[in-house]
Coordinates of C-alpha atoms and ligand atoms in Angstrom, one line a residue:
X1 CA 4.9 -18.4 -20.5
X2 CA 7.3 -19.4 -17.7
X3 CA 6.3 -18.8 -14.3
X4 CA 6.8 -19.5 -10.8
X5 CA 4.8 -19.3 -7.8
X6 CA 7.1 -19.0 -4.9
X7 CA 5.1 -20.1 -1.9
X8 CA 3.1 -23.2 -2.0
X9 CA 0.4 -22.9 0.3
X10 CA -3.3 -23.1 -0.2
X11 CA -3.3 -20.0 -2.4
X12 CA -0.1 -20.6 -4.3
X13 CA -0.2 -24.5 -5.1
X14 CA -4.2 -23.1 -6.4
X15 CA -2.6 -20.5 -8.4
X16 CA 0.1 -22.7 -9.8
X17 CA -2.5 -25.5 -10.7
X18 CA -4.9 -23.2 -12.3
X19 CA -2.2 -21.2 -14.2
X20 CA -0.4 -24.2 -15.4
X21 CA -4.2 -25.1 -17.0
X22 CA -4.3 -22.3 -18.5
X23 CA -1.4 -23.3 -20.5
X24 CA 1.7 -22.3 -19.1
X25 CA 4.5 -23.7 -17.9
X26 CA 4.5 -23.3 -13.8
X27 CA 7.4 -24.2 -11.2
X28 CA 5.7 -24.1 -8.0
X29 CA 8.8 -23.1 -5.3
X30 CA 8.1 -24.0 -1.4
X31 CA 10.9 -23.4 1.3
X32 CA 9.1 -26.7 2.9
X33 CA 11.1 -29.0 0.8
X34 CA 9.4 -32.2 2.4
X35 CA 5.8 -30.1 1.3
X36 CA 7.4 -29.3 -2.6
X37 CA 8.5 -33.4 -2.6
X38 CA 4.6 -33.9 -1.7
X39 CA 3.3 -31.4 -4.2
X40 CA 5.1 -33.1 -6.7
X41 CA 4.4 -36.3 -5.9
X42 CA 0.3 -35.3 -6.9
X43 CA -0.7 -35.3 -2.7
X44 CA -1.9 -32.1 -2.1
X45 CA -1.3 -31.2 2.2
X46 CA -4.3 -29.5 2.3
X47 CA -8.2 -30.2 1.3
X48 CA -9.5 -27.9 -1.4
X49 CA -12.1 -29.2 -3.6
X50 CA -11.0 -30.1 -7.3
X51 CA -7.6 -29.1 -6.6
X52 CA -6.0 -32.6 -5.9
X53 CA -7.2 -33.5 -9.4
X54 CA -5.7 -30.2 -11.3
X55 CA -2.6 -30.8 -9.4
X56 CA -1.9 -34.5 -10.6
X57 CA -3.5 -33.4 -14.1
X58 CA -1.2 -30.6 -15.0
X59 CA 1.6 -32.7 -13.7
X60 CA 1.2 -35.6 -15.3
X61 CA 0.7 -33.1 -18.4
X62 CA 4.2 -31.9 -18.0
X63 CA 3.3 -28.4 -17.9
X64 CA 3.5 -28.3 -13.8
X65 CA 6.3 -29.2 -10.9
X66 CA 7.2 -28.0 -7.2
X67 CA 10.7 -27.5 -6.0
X68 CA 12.3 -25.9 -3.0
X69 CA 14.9 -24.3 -4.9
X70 CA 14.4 -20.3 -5.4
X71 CA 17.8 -20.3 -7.6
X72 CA 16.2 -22.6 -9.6
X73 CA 12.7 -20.5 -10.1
X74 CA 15.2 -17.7 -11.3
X75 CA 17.0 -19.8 -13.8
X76 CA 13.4 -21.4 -14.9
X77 CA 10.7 -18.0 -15.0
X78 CA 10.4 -15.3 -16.7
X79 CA 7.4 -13.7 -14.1
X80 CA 7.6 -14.8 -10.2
X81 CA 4.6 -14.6 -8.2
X82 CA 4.8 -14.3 -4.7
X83 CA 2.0 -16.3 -2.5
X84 CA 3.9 -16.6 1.1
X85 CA 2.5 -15.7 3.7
X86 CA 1.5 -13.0 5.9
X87 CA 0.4 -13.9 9.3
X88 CA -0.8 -11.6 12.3
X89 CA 2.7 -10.7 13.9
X90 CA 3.4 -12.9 16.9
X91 CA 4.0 -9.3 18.9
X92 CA 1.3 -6.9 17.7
X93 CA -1.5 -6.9 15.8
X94 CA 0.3 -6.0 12.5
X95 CA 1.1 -8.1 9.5
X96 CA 4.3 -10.0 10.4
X97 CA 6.4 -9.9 6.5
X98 CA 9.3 -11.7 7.4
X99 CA 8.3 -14.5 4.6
X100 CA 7.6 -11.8 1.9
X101 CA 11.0 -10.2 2.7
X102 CA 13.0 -14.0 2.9
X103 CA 11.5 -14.9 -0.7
X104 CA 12.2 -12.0 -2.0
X105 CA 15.6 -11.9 -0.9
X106 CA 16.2 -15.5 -1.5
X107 CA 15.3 -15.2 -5.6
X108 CA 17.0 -11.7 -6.0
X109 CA 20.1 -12.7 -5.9
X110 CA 19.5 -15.2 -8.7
X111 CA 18.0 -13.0 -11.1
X112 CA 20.5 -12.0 -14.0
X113 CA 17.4 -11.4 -17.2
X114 CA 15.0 -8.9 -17.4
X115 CA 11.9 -10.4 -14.9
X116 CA 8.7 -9.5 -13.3
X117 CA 8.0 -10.3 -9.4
X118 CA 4.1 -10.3 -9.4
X119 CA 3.0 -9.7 -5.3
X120 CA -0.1 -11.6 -4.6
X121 CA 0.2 -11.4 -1.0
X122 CA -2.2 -9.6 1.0
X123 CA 0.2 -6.5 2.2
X124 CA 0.0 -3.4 4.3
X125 CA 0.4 -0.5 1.8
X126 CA 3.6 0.5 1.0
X127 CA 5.1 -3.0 1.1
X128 CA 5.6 -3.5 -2.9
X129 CA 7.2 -0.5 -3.0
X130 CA 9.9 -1.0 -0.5
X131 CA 10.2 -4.5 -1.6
X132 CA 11.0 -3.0 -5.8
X133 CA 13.9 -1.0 -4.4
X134 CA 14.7 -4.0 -1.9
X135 CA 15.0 -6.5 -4.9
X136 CA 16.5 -4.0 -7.7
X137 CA 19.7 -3.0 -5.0
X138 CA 20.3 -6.9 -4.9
X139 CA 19.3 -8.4 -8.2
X140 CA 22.6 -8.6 -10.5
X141 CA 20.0 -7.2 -13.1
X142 CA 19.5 -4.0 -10.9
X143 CA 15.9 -2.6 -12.8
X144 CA 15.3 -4.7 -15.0
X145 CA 13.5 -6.7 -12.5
X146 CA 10.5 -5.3 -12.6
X147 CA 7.7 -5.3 -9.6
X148 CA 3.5 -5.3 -10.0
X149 CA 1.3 -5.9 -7.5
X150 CA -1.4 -8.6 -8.1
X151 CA -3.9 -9.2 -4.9
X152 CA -6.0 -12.3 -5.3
X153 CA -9.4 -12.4 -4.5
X154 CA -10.2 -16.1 -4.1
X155 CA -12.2 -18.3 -1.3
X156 CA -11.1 -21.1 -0.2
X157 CA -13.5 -24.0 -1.1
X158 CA -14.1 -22.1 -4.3
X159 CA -10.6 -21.5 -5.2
X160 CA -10.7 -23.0 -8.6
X161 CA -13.4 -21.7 -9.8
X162 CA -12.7 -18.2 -8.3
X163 CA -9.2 -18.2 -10.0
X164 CA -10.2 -19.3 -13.5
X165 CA -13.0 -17.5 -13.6
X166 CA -11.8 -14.1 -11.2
X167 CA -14.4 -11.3 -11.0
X168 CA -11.4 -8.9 -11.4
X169 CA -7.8 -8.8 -12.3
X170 CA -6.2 -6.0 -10.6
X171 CA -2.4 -5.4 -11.4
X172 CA -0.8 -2.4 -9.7
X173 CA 2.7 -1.2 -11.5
X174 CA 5.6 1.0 -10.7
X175 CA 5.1 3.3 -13.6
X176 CA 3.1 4.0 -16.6
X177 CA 6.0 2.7 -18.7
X178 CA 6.3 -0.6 -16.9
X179 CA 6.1 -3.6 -19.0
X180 CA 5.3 -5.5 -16.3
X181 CA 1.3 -4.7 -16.7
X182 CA 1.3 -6.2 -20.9
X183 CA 3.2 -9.3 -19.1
X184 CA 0.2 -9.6 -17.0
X185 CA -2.3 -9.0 -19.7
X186 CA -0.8 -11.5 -21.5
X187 CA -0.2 -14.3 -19.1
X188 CA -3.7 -14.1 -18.2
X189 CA -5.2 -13.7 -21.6
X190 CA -7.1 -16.8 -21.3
X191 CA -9.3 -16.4 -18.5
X192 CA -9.5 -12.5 -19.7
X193 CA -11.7 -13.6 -22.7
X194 CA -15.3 -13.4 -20.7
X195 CA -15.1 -9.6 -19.8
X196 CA -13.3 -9.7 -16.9
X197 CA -12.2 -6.4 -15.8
X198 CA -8.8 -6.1 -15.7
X199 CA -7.4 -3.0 -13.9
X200 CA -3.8 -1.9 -13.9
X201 CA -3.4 0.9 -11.4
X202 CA -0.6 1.7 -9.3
X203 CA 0.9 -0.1 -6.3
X204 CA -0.5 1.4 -3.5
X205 CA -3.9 1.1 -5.0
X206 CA -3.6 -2.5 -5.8
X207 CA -2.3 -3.4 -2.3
X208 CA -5.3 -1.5 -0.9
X209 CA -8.0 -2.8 -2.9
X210 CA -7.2 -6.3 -1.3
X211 CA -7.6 -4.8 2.2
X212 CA -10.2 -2.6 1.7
X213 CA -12.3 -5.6 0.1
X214 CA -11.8 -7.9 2.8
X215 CA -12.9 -4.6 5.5
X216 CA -15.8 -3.9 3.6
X217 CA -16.5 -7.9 3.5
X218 CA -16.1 -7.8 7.5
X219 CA -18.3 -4.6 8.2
X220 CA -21.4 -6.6 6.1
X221 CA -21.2 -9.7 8.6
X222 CA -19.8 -7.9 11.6
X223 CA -23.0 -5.7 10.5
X224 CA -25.5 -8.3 10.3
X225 CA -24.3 -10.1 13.5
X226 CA -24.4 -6.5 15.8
X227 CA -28.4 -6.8 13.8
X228 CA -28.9 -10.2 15.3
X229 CA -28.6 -8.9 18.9
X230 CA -31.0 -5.9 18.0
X231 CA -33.4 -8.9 16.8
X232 CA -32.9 -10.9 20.1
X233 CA -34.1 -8.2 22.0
X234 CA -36.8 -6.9 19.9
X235 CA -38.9 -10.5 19.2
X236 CA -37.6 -9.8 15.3
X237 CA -36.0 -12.2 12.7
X238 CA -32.5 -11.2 11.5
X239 CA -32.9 -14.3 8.8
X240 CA -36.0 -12.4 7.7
X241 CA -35.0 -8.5 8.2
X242 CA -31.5 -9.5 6.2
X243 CA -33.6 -11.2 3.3
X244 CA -35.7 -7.7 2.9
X245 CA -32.8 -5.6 3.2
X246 CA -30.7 -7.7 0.5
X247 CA -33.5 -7.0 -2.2
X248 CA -32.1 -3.8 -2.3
X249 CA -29.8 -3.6 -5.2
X250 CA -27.1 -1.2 -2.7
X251 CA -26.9 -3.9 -0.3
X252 CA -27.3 -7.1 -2.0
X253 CA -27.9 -10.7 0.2
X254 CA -24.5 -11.7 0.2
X255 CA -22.3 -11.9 3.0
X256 CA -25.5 -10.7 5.2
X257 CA -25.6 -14.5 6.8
X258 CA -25.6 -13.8 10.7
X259 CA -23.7 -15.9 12.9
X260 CA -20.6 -17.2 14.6
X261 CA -18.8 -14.5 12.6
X262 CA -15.6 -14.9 10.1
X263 CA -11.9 -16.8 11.0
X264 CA -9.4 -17.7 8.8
X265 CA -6.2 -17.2 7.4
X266 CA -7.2 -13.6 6.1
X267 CA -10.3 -12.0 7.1
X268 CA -9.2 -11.4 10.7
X269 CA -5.7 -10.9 10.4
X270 CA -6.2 -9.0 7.2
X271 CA -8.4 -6.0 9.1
X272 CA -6.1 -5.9 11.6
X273 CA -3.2 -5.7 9.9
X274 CA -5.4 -2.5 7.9
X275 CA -6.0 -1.2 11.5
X276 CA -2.4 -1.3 12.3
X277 CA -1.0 0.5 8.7
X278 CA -3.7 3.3 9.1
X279 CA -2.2 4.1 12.8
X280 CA 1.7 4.2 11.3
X281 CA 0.1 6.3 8.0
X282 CA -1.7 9.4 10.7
X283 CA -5.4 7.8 9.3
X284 CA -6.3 5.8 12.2
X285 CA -8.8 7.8 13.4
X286 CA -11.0 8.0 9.7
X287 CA -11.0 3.6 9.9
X288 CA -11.8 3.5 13.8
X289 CA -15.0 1.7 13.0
X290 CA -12.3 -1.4 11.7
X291 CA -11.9 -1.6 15.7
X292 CA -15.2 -2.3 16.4
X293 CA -15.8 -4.6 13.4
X294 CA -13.1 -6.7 14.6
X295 CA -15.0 -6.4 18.1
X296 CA -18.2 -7.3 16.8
X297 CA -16.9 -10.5 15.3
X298 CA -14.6 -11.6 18.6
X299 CA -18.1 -11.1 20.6
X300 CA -19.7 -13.8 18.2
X301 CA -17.7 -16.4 19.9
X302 CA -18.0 -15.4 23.7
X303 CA -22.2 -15.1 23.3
X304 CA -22.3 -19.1 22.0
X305 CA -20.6 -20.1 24.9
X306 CA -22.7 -17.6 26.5
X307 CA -25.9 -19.2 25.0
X308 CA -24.8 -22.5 26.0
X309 CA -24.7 -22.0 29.9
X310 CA -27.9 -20.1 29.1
X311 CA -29.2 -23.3 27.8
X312 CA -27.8 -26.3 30.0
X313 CA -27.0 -24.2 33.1
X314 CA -23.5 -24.8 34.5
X315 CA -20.9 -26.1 32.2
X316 CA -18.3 -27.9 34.8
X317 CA -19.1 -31.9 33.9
X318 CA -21.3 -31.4 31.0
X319 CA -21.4 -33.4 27.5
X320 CA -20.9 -30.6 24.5
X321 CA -20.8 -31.8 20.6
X322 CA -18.6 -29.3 18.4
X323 CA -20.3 -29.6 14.9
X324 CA -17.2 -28.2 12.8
X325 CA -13.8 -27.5 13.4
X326 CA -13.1 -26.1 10.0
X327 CA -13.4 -22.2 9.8
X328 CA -15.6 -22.1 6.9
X329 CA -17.4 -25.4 4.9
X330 CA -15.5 -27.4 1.9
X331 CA -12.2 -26.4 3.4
X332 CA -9.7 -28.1 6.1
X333 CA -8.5 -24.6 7.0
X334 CA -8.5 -24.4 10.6
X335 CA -6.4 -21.0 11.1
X336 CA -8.5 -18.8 13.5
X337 CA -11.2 -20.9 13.2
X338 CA -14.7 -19.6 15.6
X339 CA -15.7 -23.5 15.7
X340 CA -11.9 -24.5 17.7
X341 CA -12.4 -21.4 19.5
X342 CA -15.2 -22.0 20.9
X343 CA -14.8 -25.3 21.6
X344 CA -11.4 -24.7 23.4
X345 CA -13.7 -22.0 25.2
X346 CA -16.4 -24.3 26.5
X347 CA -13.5 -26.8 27.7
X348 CA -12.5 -24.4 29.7
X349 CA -15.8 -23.9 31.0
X350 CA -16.0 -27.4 32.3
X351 CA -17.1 -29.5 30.0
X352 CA -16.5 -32.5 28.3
X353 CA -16.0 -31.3 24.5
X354 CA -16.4 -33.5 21.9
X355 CA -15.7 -32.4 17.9
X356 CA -16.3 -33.6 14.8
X357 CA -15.7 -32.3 11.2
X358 CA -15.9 -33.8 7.5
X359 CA -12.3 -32.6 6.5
X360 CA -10.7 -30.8 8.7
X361 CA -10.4 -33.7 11.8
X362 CA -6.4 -34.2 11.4
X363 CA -5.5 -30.3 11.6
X364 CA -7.9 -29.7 14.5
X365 CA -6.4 -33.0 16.4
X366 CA -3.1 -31.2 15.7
X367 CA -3.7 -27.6 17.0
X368 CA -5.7 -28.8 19.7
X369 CA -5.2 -32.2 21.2
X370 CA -6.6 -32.0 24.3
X371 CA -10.1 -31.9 23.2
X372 CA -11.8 -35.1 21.7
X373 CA -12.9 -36.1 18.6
X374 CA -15.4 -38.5 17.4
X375 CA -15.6 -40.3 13.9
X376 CA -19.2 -39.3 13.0
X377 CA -21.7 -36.5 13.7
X378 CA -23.8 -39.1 15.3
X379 CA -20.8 -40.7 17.3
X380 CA -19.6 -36.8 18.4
X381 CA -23.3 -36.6 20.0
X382 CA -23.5 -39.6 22.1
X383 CA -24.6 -38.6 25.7
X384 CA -24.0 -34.7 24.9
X385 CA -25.7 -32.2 26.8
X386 CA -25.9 -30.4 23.7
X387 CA -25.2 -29.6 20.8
X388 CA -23.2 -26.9 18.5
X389 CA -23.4 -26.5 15.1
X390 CA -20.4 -24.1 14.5
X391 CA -19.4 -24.8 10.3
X392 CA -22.0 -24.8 8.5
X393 CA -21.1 -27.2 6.1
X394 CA -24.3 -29.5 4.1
X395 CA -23.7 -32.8 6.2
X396 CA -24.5 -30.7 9.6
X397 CA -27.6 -28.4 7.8
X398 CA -29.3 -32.1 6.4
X399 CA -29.0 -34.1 9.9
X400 CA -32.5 -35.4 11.4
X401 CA -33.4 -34.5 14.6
X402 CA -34.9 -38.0 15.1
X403 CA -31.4 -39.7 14.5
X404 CA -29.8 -37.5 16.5
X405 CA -32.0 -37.4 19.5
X406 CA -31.6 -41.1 19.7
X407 CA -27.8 -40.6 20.8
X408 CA -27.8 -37.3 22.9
X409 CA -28.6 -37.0 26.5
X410 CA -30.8 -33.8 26.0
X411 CA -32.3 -32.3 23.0
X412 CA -30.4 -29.0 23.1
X413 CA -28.9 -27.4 19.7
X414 CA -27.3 -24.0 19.5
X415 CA -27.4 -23.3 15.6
X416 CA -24.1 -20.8 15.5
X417 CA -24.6 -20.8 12.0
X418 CA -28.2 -19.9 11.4
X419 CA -28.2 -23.0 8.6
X420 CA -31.0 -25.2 10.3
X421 CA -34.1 -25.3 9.7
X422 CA -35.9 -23.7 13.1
X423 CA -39.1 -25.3 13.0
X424 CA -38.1 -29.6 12.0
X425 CA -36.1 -29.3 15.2
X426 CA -38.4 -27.9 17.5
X427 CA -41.2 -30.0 16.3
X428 CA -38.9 -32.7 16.6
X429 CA -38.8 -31.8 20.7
X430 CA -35.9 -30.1 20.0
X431 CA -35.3 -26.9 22.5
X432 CA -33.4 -24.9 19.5
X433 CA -31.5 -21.4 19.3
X434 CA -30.0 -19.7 16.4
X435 CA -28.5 -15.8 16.3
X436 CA -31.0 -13.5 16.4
X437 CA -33.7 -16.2 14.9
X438 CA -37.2 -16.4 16.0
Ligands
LIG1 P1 -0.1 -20.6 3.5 O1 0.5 -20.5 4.9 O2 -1.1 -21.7 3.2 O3 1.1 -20.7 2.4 C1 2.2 -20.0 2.5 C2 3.4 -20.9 1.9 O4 4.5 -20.2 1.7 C3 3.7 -22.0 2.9 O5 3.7 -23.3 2.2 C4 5.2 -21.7 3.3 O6 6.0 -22.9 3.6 C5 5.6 -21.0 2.1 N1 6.8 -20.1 2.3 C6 7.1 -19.3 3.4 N2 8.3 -18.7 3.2 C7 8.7 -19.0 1.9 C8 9.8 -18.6 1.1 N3 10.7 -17.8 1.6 N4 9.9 -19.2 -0.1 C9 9.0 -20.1 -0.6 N5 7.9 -20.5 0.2 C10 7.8 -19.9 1.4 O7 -0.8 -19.2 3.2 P2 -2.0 -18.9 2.1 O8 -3.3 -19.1 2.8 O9 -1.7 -19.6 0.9 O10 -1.8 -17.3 2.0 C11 -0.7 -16.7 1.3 C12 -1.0 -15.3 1.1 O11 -2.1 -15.1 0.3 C13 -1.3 -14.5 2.4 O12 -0.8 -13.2 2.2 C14 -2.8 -14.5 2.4 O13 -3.3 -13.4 3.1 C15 -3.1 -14.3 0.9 N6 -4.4 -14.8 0.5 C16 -4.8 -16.0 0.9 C17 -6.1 -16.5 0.5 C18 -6.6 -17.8 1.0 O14 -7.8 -18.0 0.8 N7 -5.8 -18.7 1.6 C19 -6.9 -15.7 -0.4 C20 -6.4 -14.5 -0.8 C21 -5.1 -14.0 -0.4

């Protein structure tokens, strides 16, 4: 088939490179022309692992290319995906869907054949549906452009893999009659051949079982962290007591990892975008505990600066290491991210902050230049005070203490991330604290 992707950001450019290796033939469509002349040049802006090589693959193969030109996605595609994206409004704690609404109304216009528009941006509910009668008033083709909904489920870090091989297809349609949802099938025939469920719903639903994932996703770690404190004041093991409770087949291990909490592009903005929609629908009051998730998670951050004046007394003049900048590991995604936040936090304390990360160094020297940056974990911890581990990505969870200890000042370690190994550092001499660890 002929698609495009309109939006090519770290979900989009995935979803173009994945579905052009599927077999189609994709026009990835950014408003960032200099960022579409990059994409199609084989540099992808961003670090996501395996993607620069899909990217340059499917190119070379002829089946994949970036523009900036939305007139040009009409003339080319016979289904549009929408991947722009939806930010916390600058304002209020609501999705802000000016970029939804400009691609939409940028392609309408162009759209003179029978098309699907496939949404997969995360959206209050409601959204697809204003944007169908939106695009049909100004499409020259009136209804026969035809809108689904289509949320995408994947992490970053993982996003090949999760979009090739999706634990779900969800399409939400207009009506029953709608071809849109056999367009769907079809187009993703190839990855549908394992078993994966495909579930075609209506609109509302589909918008809502993207949000309502990413809540229940929130509540397991916001959960686990409110746990950890329990544990701190009760001698017990949140590592341990999250182990026993994850046998259990209801519960399951996953996502049960306390810590410095979630960040990102989504989780965050994405429950309080829910938060907001529930107040405008009259249902506020039945998702109040969305509040306190999203309260939990915030607190994260304050008790590891917390923990650090706890361990190194005063903060003005002191040496802190950052371990991480990125918000989770094998990404370069720094939006919201609790390691920045935190470090921009102790900073403020006082101290002398320096950072280091494995990929996501140039973005975090971007948003926040005042702080420093070293080249090396064991460069970021000469002469520190101590020392934060904040991502947990491998290089941080296999460092020796011995190594280390020969650079810093004081054998301090706050383990924000729970991915350390308690006992090597404290035999090491190490004075070590994790969340809600023994
Ligand atoms: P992003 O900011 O990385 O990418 C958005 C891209 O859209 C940018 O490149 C921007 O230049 C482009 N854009 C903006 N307006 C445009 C327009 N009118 N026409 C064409 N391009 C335009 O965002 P993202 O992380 O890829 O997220 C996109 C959406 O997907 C969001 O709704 C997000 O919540 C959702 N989502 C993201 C992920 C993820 O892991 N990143 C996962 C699931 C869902």
């Amino acid at each position: 088939m002929q698609i495009s992707v309109i939006g090519a950001g770290y979900m989009g450019t995935t979803h173009a490179a994945c579905m052009s290796q599927i077999g189609h033939r994709v026009l990835g469509v950014d408003v960032d022309a200099e960022k579409a002349a990059r994409l199609q040049a084989g540099d992808l802006p961003f670090f996501e692992p395996g993607l620069q090589k899909l990217v340059r693959d499917n190119i070379a193969s002829g089946r994949l290319r970036f523009s900036a030109s939305h007139e040009e996605a009409a003339d080319f595609a016979d289904v549009h995906f929408l991947t722009v994206g939806t930010p916390q409004d600058k304002d209020r704690p609501a999705a802000d869907l000016s970029f939804v609404n400009a691609a939409v109304d940028a392609l309408a216009p162009h759209l003179t054949r029978p098309t699907v528009i496939a949404g997969k941006s995360t959206v209050p509910v409601g959204t697809a549906h204003r944007l169908a009668q939106r695009v049909q008033t100004t499409a020259p083709v009136g209804d026969g452009v035809e809108l689904a909904w289509n949320p995408e489920f994947l992490r970053e870090g993982l996003a090949v893999n999760d979009t090739l091989h999706p634990h779900r297809v969800v399409v939400g349609v207009e009506n029953r009659e709608s071809r849109a949802a056999e367009v769907m099938r079809e187009l993703y025939s190839p990855i549908l051949d394992d078993n994966v469920p495909f579930i075609v719903t209506n609109l509302a639903t589909a918008e809502l079982v993207k949000v309502s994932a990413n809540a229940f996703l929130g509540m397991k770690i916001s959960f686990i962290n409110a746990m950890a404190e329990v544990c701190e004041a009760t001698s017990a093991d949140v590592t341990m007591l999250a182990d026993a409770i994850g046998c259990d087949e209801r519960i399951g291990r996953k996502f049960l990892n306390a810590g410095l909490g979630f960040g990102g592009g989504c989780l965050p903005k994405d429950i309080r975008a829910f938060i907001a929609r529930t107040d405008e629908l009259g249902v506020g009051d039945a998702l109040a505990f969305l509040r306190e998730i999203d309260a939990v998670n915030m607190r994260q951050r304050r008790r590891i600066v917390e923990m650090t004046h706890e361990m190194i007394g005063s903060l003005v003049g002191a040496r802190v290491t950052i371990l991480g900048a990125a918000f989770k590991p094998n990404s370069d995604d720094i939006r919201d991210s609790p390691a920045l936040d935190v470090a921009e936090q102790v900073q403020l304390s006082g101290a002398k902050v320096t950072v280091y990360d494995p990929k996501a160094m140039d973005n975090a020297r971007k948003k926040c230049p005042t702080l420093n940056y070293a080249l090396t974990s064991l460069d970021a911890c000469r002469g520190a005070d101590a020392v934060l581990v904040l991502t947990e990505w491998d290089e941080f969870a296999n460092l020796r203490p011995h190594e280390l200890a020969a650079a810093t000042r004081s054998k301090n370690i706050i383990d924000a991330r729970n991915c350390l190994d308690p006992a090597t550092w404290r035999t090491a001499g190490w004075v070590y604290r994790g969340f809600g660890r023994l």
